[in-house]
Short mmCIF file of C-alpha atoms (C1' of nucleotides) in Angstrom, two decimals:
data_model
loop_
_atom_site.label_atom_id
_atom_site.label_comp_id
_atom_site.label_asym_id
_atom_site.label_seq_id
_atom_site.Cartn_x
_atom_site.Cartn_y
_atom_site.Cartn_z
CA MET V 1 -16.01 2.64 1.44
CA PRO V 2 -14.80 4.74 -1.64
CA GLU V 3 -11.37 6.13 -0.83
CA LEU V 4 -8.73 7.17 -3.54
CA PRO V 5 -8.62 3.94 -5.38
CA GLU V 6 -11.84 3.06 -5.33
CA VAL V 7 -12.64 6.26 -6.70
CA GLU V 8 -9.80 5.97 -9.35
CA THR V 9 -11.05 2.56 -10.44
CA SER V 10 -14.43 3.90 -10.63
CA ARG V 11 -13.13 6.47 -13.15
CA ARG V 12 -11.11 3.89 -14.95
CA GLY V 13 -14.42 2.01 -15.73
CA ILE V 14 -17.09 4.32 -16.83
CA GLU V 15 -14.27 6.81 -18.83
CA PRO V 16 -14.13 4.41 -22.25
CA HIS V 17 -17.94 4.24 -22.20
CA ILE V 18 -18.75 8.06 -21.50
CA LEU V 19 -16.12 9.93 -22.77
CA ASN V 20 -16.84 11.62 -26.18
CA ASN V 21 -20.45 10.27 -25.65
CA LYS V 22 -23.57 12.78 -25.51
CA ILE V 23 -25.78 12.51 -22.60
CA ASN V 24 -29.40 12.08 -23.74
CA LYS V 25 -31.28 12.15 -20.53
CA ILE V 26 -30.43 12.76 -16.92
CA VAL V 27 -32.90 11.02 -14.41
CA ILE V 28 -32.96 12.26 -10.77
CA ARG V 29 -35.04 9.87 -8.50
CA HIS V 30 -33.84 11.40 -5.35
CA PRO V 31 -33.53 15.31 -5.15
CA THR V 32 -31.30 15.45 -2.37
CA LEU V 33 -27.63 13.32 -1.77
CA ARG V 34 -25.40 14.98 0.80
CA TRP V 35 -26.53 18.11 -0.75
CA PRO V 36 -29.33 19.08 -2.95
CA ILE V 37 -28.71 18.11 -6.39
CA PRO V 38 -29.18 21.62 -8.23
CA LYS V 39 -32.11 22.30 -9.78
CA ASP V 40 -30.89 23.15 -13.27
CA LEU V 41 -28.18 20.74 -13.34
CA ALA V 42 -30.46 17.64 -15.58
CA LYS V 43 -31.29 20.70 -18.05
CA ARG V 44 -28.12 22.19 -18.44
CA PHE V 45 -26.24 18.75 -19.23
CA THR V 46 -28.36 17.39 -21.56
CA GLY V 47 -27.49 17.10 -24.90
CA LYS V 48 -24.29 18.11 -23.75
CA THR V 49 -21.08 15.90 -24.86
CA ILE V 50 -18.30 14.18 -22.10
CA THR V 51 -15.13 15.63 -23.07
CA ALA V 52 -13.13 14.71 -19.76
CA VAL V 53 -13.32 12.05 -17.18
CA GLN V 54 -11.13 13.61 -14.44
CA ARG V 55 -10.57 12.49 -10.69
CA ARG V 56 -9.41 15.08 -7.83
CA GLY V 57 -9.31 13.58 -4.40
CA LYS V 58 -12.43 11.65 -4.47
CA PHE V 59 -14.51 13.61 -6.47
CA LEU V 60 -14.76 12.42 -10.27
CA LEU V 61 -15.15 15.31 -12.68
CA LEU V 62 -17.15 14.83 -16.00
CA GLN V 63 -16.34 17.86 -18.08
CA THR V 64 -18.37 19.33 -20.94
CA LYS V 65 -18.76 22.43 -23.02
CA VAL V 66 -21.16 24.24 -20.46
CA GLY V 67 -19.64 23.21 -17.35
CA THR V 68 -18.38 20.12 -15.23
CA LEU V 69 -19.84 17.69 -13.15
CA MET V 70 -18.80 16.82 -9.66
CA LEU V 71 -19.37 13.81 -8.51
CA HIS V 72 -18.71 12.47 -4.97
CA LEU V 73 -19.19 8.75 -3.84
CA GLY V 74 -19.14 9.71 -0.18
CA MET V 75 -19.03 6.12 1.85
CA SER V 76 -21.75 3.83 -0.09
CA GLY V 77 -21.69 5.44 -3.44
CA VAL V 78 -21.01 2.87 -6.56
CA LEU V 79 -21.18 4.05 -10.10
CA ARG V 80 -21.86 1.46 -12.85
CA ILE V 81 -22.34 1.08 -16.46
CA VAL V 82 -25.44 -0.34 -17.58
CA ASP V 83 -27.98 -0.01 -20.47
CA ASN V 84 -31.06 2.24 -20.02
CA ASP V 85 -33.60 -0.49 -19.82
CA THR V 86 -31.70 -2.33 -17.09
CA PRO V 87 -34.02 -2.31 -14.01
CA VAL V 88 -33.87 0.28 -11.32
CA LYS V 89 -32.97 -0.88 -7.66
CA LYS V 90 -32.93 0.29 -4.45
CA HIS V 91 -31.22 3.83 -4.08
CA ASP V 92 -30.21 4.01 -7.60
CA HIS V 93 -30.54 7.62 -7.57
CA VAL V 94 -29.52 8.99 -10.72
CA ASP V 95 -29.20 7.89 -14.25
CA PHE V 96 -27.02 9.68 -17.10
CA GLN V 97 -28.52 7.74 -20.10
CA PHE V 98 -26.26 8.39 -23.30
CA THR V 99 -27.56 8.79 -27.02
CA ASP V 100 -26.22 4.89 -27.83
CA GLY V 101 -28.06 3.58 -24.69
CA VAL V 102 -25.08 3.27 -22.02
CA CYS V 103 -26.36 4.43 -18.73
CA LEU V 104 -24.01 5.79 -16.10
CA ARG V 105 -26.00 4.85 -13.07
CA PHE V 106 -25.29 6.39 -9.03
CA ASN V 107 -26.70 4.17 -6.08
CA ASP V 108 -25.78 5.61 -3.13
CA THR V 109 -27.22 3.82 0.11
CA ARG V 110 -26.21 6.08 2.55
CA ARG V 111 -26.41 9.04 0.25
CA PHE V 112 -22.93 10.90 1.49
CA GLY V 113 -22.19 11.25 -1.67
CA CYS V 114 -22.88 14.46 -4.00
CA LEU V 115 -23.55 15.57 -7.35
CA LEU V 116 -23.09 18.98 -7.99
CA TYR V 117 -22.03 21.03 -11.06
CA THR V 118 -19.60 23.74 -11.66
CA VAL V 119 -18.64 26.09 -14.52
CA GLY V 120 -15.13 27.61 -15.29
CA ASP V 121 -11.78 26.00 -13.82
CA PRO V 122 -13.25 23.34 -11.61
CA LEU V 123 -10.04 23.25 -9.51
CA GLN V 124 -10.98 26.79 -8.50
CA HIS V 125 -14.54 25.56 -7.07
CA ARG V 126 -14.98 25.90 -3.38
CA LEU V 127 -14.98 22.07 -2.40
CA LEU V 128 -11.93 21.57 -4.47
CA VAL V 129 -9.74 24.38 -4.41
CA LYS V 130 -8.72 23.80 -0.80
CA LEU V 131 -7.64 20.27 -1.47
CA ALA V 132 -4.22 18.88 -0.59
CA PRO V 133 -1.67 17.43 -3.35
CA GLU V 134 -2.31 14.44 -4.88
CA PRO V 135 -0.54 11.58 -3.05
CA LEU V 136 0.64 10.19 -6.66
CA SER V 137 1.91 13.47 -8.00
CA ASP V 138 5.52 14.90 -7.57
CA GLU V 139 3.95 17.09 -5.75
CA PHE V 140 3.72 14.77 -2.73
CA THR V 141 6.89 14.90 -1.41
CA ALA V 142 8.58 14.04 2.41
CA TRP V 143 9.43 17.73 2.41
CA TYR V 144 5.70 18.50 1.79
CA LEU V 145 4.33 16.66 4.47
CA PHE V 146 7.38 17.00 7.34
CA ASP V 147 6.78 20.71 6.85
CA LYS V 148 3.06 20.32 6.67
CA SER V 149 2.90 18.46 10.08
CA ARG V 150 4.97 20.84 11.80
CA HIS V 151 3.10 22.65 14.84
CA LYS V 152 0.24 19.91 14.72
CA LYS V 153 -0.65 17.70 17.47
CA LEU V 154 -3.26 15.81 16.53
CA ALA V 155 -3.09 12.25 16.21
CA LEU V 156 -0.90 11.01 12.95
CA LYS V 157 -3.77 9.12 11.72
CA LEU V 158 -6.31 12.03 11.64
CA PHE V 159 -3.43 13.94 10.02
CA ILE V 160 -2.89 11.92 6.96
CA MET V 161 -6.90 11.33 6.75
CA ASN V 162 -7.25 15.00 6.34
CA ASN V 163 -7.60 16.22 2.97
CA HIS V 164 -6.09 19.73 3.73
CA ASN V 165 -2.66 17.55 4.21
CA VAL V 166 -3.52 14.39 1.93
CA VAL V 167 -6.10 13.82 -0.34
CA GLY V 168 -7.75 10.06 -1.10
CA VAL V 169 -6.55 8.37 2.33
CA GLY V 170 -9.67 7.25 4.01
CA ASN V 171 -9.73 4.90 7.08
CA ILE V 172 -8.74 2.21 5.30
CA TYR V 173 -5.64 2.90 3.72
CA ALA V 174 -4.82 5.04 6.84
CA ASN V 175 -4.69 2.08 8.83
CA GLU V 176 -2.71 0.07 6.37
CA SER V 177 -0.07 2.69 5.56
CA LEU V 178 0.99 3.42 9.23
CA PHE V 179 1.37 -0.36 10.15
CA LYS V 180 3.33 -0.50 6.90
CA ALA V 181 5.39 2.45 7.95
CA GLY V 182 6.12 1.46 11.46
CA LEU V 183 4.24 4.26 12.78
CA LEU V 184 1.86 4.35 15.55
CA PRO V 185 -1.08 6.14 14.69
CA THR V 186 -1.65 8.01 17.89
CA ARG V 187 1.67 9.85 17.77
CA PRO V 188 1.13 13.81 17.47
CA ALA V 189 1.95 14.76 13.45
CA GLU V 190 4.58 16.86 14.64
CA SER V 191 6.59 14.09 16.39
CA LEU V 192 7.50 12.98 12.78
CA THR V 193 11.06 12.89 11.43
CA LYS V 194 12.13 13.74 8.24
CA PRO V 195 13.07 10.19 7.62
CA GLU V 196 9.55 9.12 8.83
CA ALA V 197 7.60 11.43 6.51
CA ALA V 198 10.06 10.27 4.16
CA LYS V 199 8.53 6.53 4.53
CA LEU V 200 5.11 7.59 5.06
CA VAL V 201 4.87 9.21 1.56
CA HIS V 202 6.59 6.17 0.20
CA VAL V 203 4.10 3.53 1.36
CA ILE V 204 1.08 5.46 1.25
CA ARG V 205 2.05 5.94 -2.47
CA GLN V 206 2.98 2.25 -2.72
CA VAL V 207 -0.24 0.91 -0.83
CA LEU V 208 -2.62 3.28 -3.05
CA GLN V 209 -1.27 2.10 -6.11
CA LYS V 210 -1.44 -1.27 -5.14
CA ALA V 211 -5.13 -1.21 -4.29
CA ILE V 212 -5.85 0.72 -7.51
CA LYS V 213 -3.94 -2.42 -9.40
CA ALA V 214 -6.16 -4.60 -7.60
CA GLY V 215 -9.49 -2.70 -8.40
CA GLY V 216 -9.95 -0.96 -5.31
CA THR V 217 -11.40 -2.78 -1.25
CA THR V 218 -14.59 -4.35 -1.60
CA LEU V 219 -15.99 -4.92 2.05
CA LYS V 220 -19.68 -4.55 1.46
CA ASP V 221 -21.06 -1.68 -0.85
CA PHE V 222 -18.18 -1.10 -3.27
CA ALA V 223 -17.89 -2.71 -6.80
CA GLN V 224 -16.25 -1.87 -9.98
CA SER V 225 -18.00 0.17 -12.87
CA ASP V 226 -18.81 -3.83 -14.13
CA GLY V 227 -20.38 -4.85 -10.95
CA ARG V 228 -16.94 -7.11 -10.28
CA PRO V 229 -15.74 -6.12 -6.48
CA GLY V 230 -12.34 -4.95 -6.13
CA TYR V 231 -9.55 -7.71 -4.81
CA PHE V 232 -7.64 -5.21 -2.49
CA ALA V 233 -9.56 -6.19 0.56
CA GLN V 234 -7.54 -9.57 0.78
CA LYS V 235 -4.36 -8.02 1.01
CA LEU V 236 -5.55 -6.14 3.99
CA GLN V 237 -2.94 -6.34 6.93
CA VAL V 238 -4.76 -4.60 9.69
CA TYR V 239 -7.76 -2.98 9.10
CA GLY V 240 -10.78 -4.73 10.81
CA LYS V 241 -8.53 -7.22 11.98
CA ASP V 242 -7.97 -6.22 15.71
CA GLY V 243 -7.64 -9.02 18.49
CA GLN V 244 -6.06 -11.14 15.48
CA PRO V 245 -2.25 -11.78 15.41
CA CYS V 246 0.11 -9.26 13.64
CA PRO V 247 1.15 -10.56 10.20
CA LYS V 248 4.94 -9.33 11.05
CA CYS V 249 5.09 -10.45 14.53
CA GLN V 250 2.44 -12.39 15.83
CA MET V 251 1.73 -10.01 18.77
CA MET V 252 -2.40 -9.13 19.26
CA LEU V 253 -3.30 -6.38 16.91
CA GLN V 254 -4.87 -3.45 18.88
CA GLY V 255 -8.15 -1.78 17.99
CA ILE V 256 -8.74 1.55 19.63
CA LYS V 257 -11.24 4.65 18.71
CA LEU V 258 -9.45 7.88 17.28
CA GLY V 259 -11.76 10.67 16.01
CA GLY V 260 -14.45 8.46 16.42
CA ARG V 261 -13.02 6.29 13.89
CA MET V 262 -11.77 2.21 14.02
CA THR V 263 -8.04 2.02 14.73
CA VAL V 264 -5.86 -0.73 14.54
CA PHE V 265 -2.32 -1.32 14.87
CA CYS V 266 0.35 -3.36 16.41
CA GLU V 267 2.23 -2.24 19.69
CA GLY V 268 5.17 -4.03 18.58
CA CYS V 269 5.81 -3.11 15.09
CA GLN V 270 4.43 0.50 15.18
CA ARG V 271 6.34 3.44 17.56
"C1'" DA P 1 -4.81 28.81 13.68
"C1'" DG P 2 -5.41 24.27 15.28
"C1'" DT P 3 -8.66 21.03 17.50
"C1'" DG P 4 -12.96 18.69 18.20
"C1'" DC P 5 -17.47 17.69 17.19
"C1'" DG P 6 -22.21 17.49 15.65
"C1'" DG P 7 -24.83 16.25 11.67
"C1'" DC P 8 -25.75 14.02 7.56
"C1'" DC P 9 -28.05 8.75 6.17
"C1'" DT P 10 -29.36 3.32 5.97
"C1'" DG P 11 -28.30 -1.10 6.90
"C1'" DT P 12 -26.73 -4.42 10.15
"C1'" DC P 13 -25.98 -6.56 14.41
"C1'" DC P 14 -26.45 -6.76 19.30
"C1'" DG P 15 -29.10 -7.50 23.66
"C1'" DC P 16 -33.33 -7.67 26.23
"C1'" DT S 1 -39.80 -12.03 17.04
"C1'" DG S 2 -39.73 -7.37 17.52
"C1'" DC S 3 -37.60 -3.18 18.40
"C1'" DG S 4 -34.59 0.10 20.27
"C1'" DG S 5 -29.99 1.57 19.93
"C1'" DA S 6 -25.15 1.33 18.60
"C1'" DC S 7 -21.98 1.42 14.85
"C1'" DA S 8 -19.79 2.51 10.26
"C1'" DG S 9 -18.00 6.40 7.66
"C1'" DG S 10 -16.19 11.13 4.53
"C1'" DC S 11 -16.08 15.63 5.65
"C1'" DC S 12 -18.36 20.65 5.85
"C1'" DG S 13 -19.28 24.11 8.80
"C1'" DC S 14 -19.38 25.58 13.35
"C1'" DA S 15 -17.58 26.32 18.26
"C1'" DC S 16 -13.75 26.99 21.13
#
DNA sequence: AGTGCGGCCTGTCCGC
DNA sequence: TGCGGACAGGCCGCAC
């Protein structure tokens, strides 16, 4: 389930291999991911050189002089660096083959990911323009989150998982952050006090940074671009652990559904 | 404006 | 053993 740390791990993994490298061929084996891959994408980007490898939210942005490729991993997408002649596996939907023999291969079992492109400023693309600040940037402050949460009655967990409020926080890191901040996921977002907002901002940054350092979280599908798993799964404190004792107070962790998604918390430690 | 939900996908697991 | 059904999950787009 790629969230911000997994996408950033992928970005760091592929950048040294594809930056300043020229695309020789783009092979599209499945024309539809979440949305259809634009029909002229392969032709447009063939022969072009990658001039930057960036990330905005959970989107990877591969820049060239004719436009920017936008790649989203959805929930099961994996990017790997292989050789052009590496045998294709099931769900290997797209290859970017480079002139030096390096191949960037996109595999996505559930096809919730997408591959699009945009010309001009990529940040003005309709899917990126409304995104909230990056949680690891200076824009993501206690005041920002506090203001944003005013007059919002929805559950705090859903509030921080909405990319119009903060980007990159998915189900795993939302559960972990709220546990660490000592805040109940079911609380209305507007009930956050200023100090609580400050605490939440702090732990979200901390959790995401630690996960990036560990190479992301591998539960099932995710792998780093060299095929190794991420190692943050061992550090998870509540996600996937309902019914087990709380790591802080030993009280049994509760599991509920919030917005259709698994939510785990400790009644003793979170309020 | 804020909120809630359907839909897109496939692999896995559970119960009959 | 085989099969249907529930589930997981990011997030757009629609309905209220």
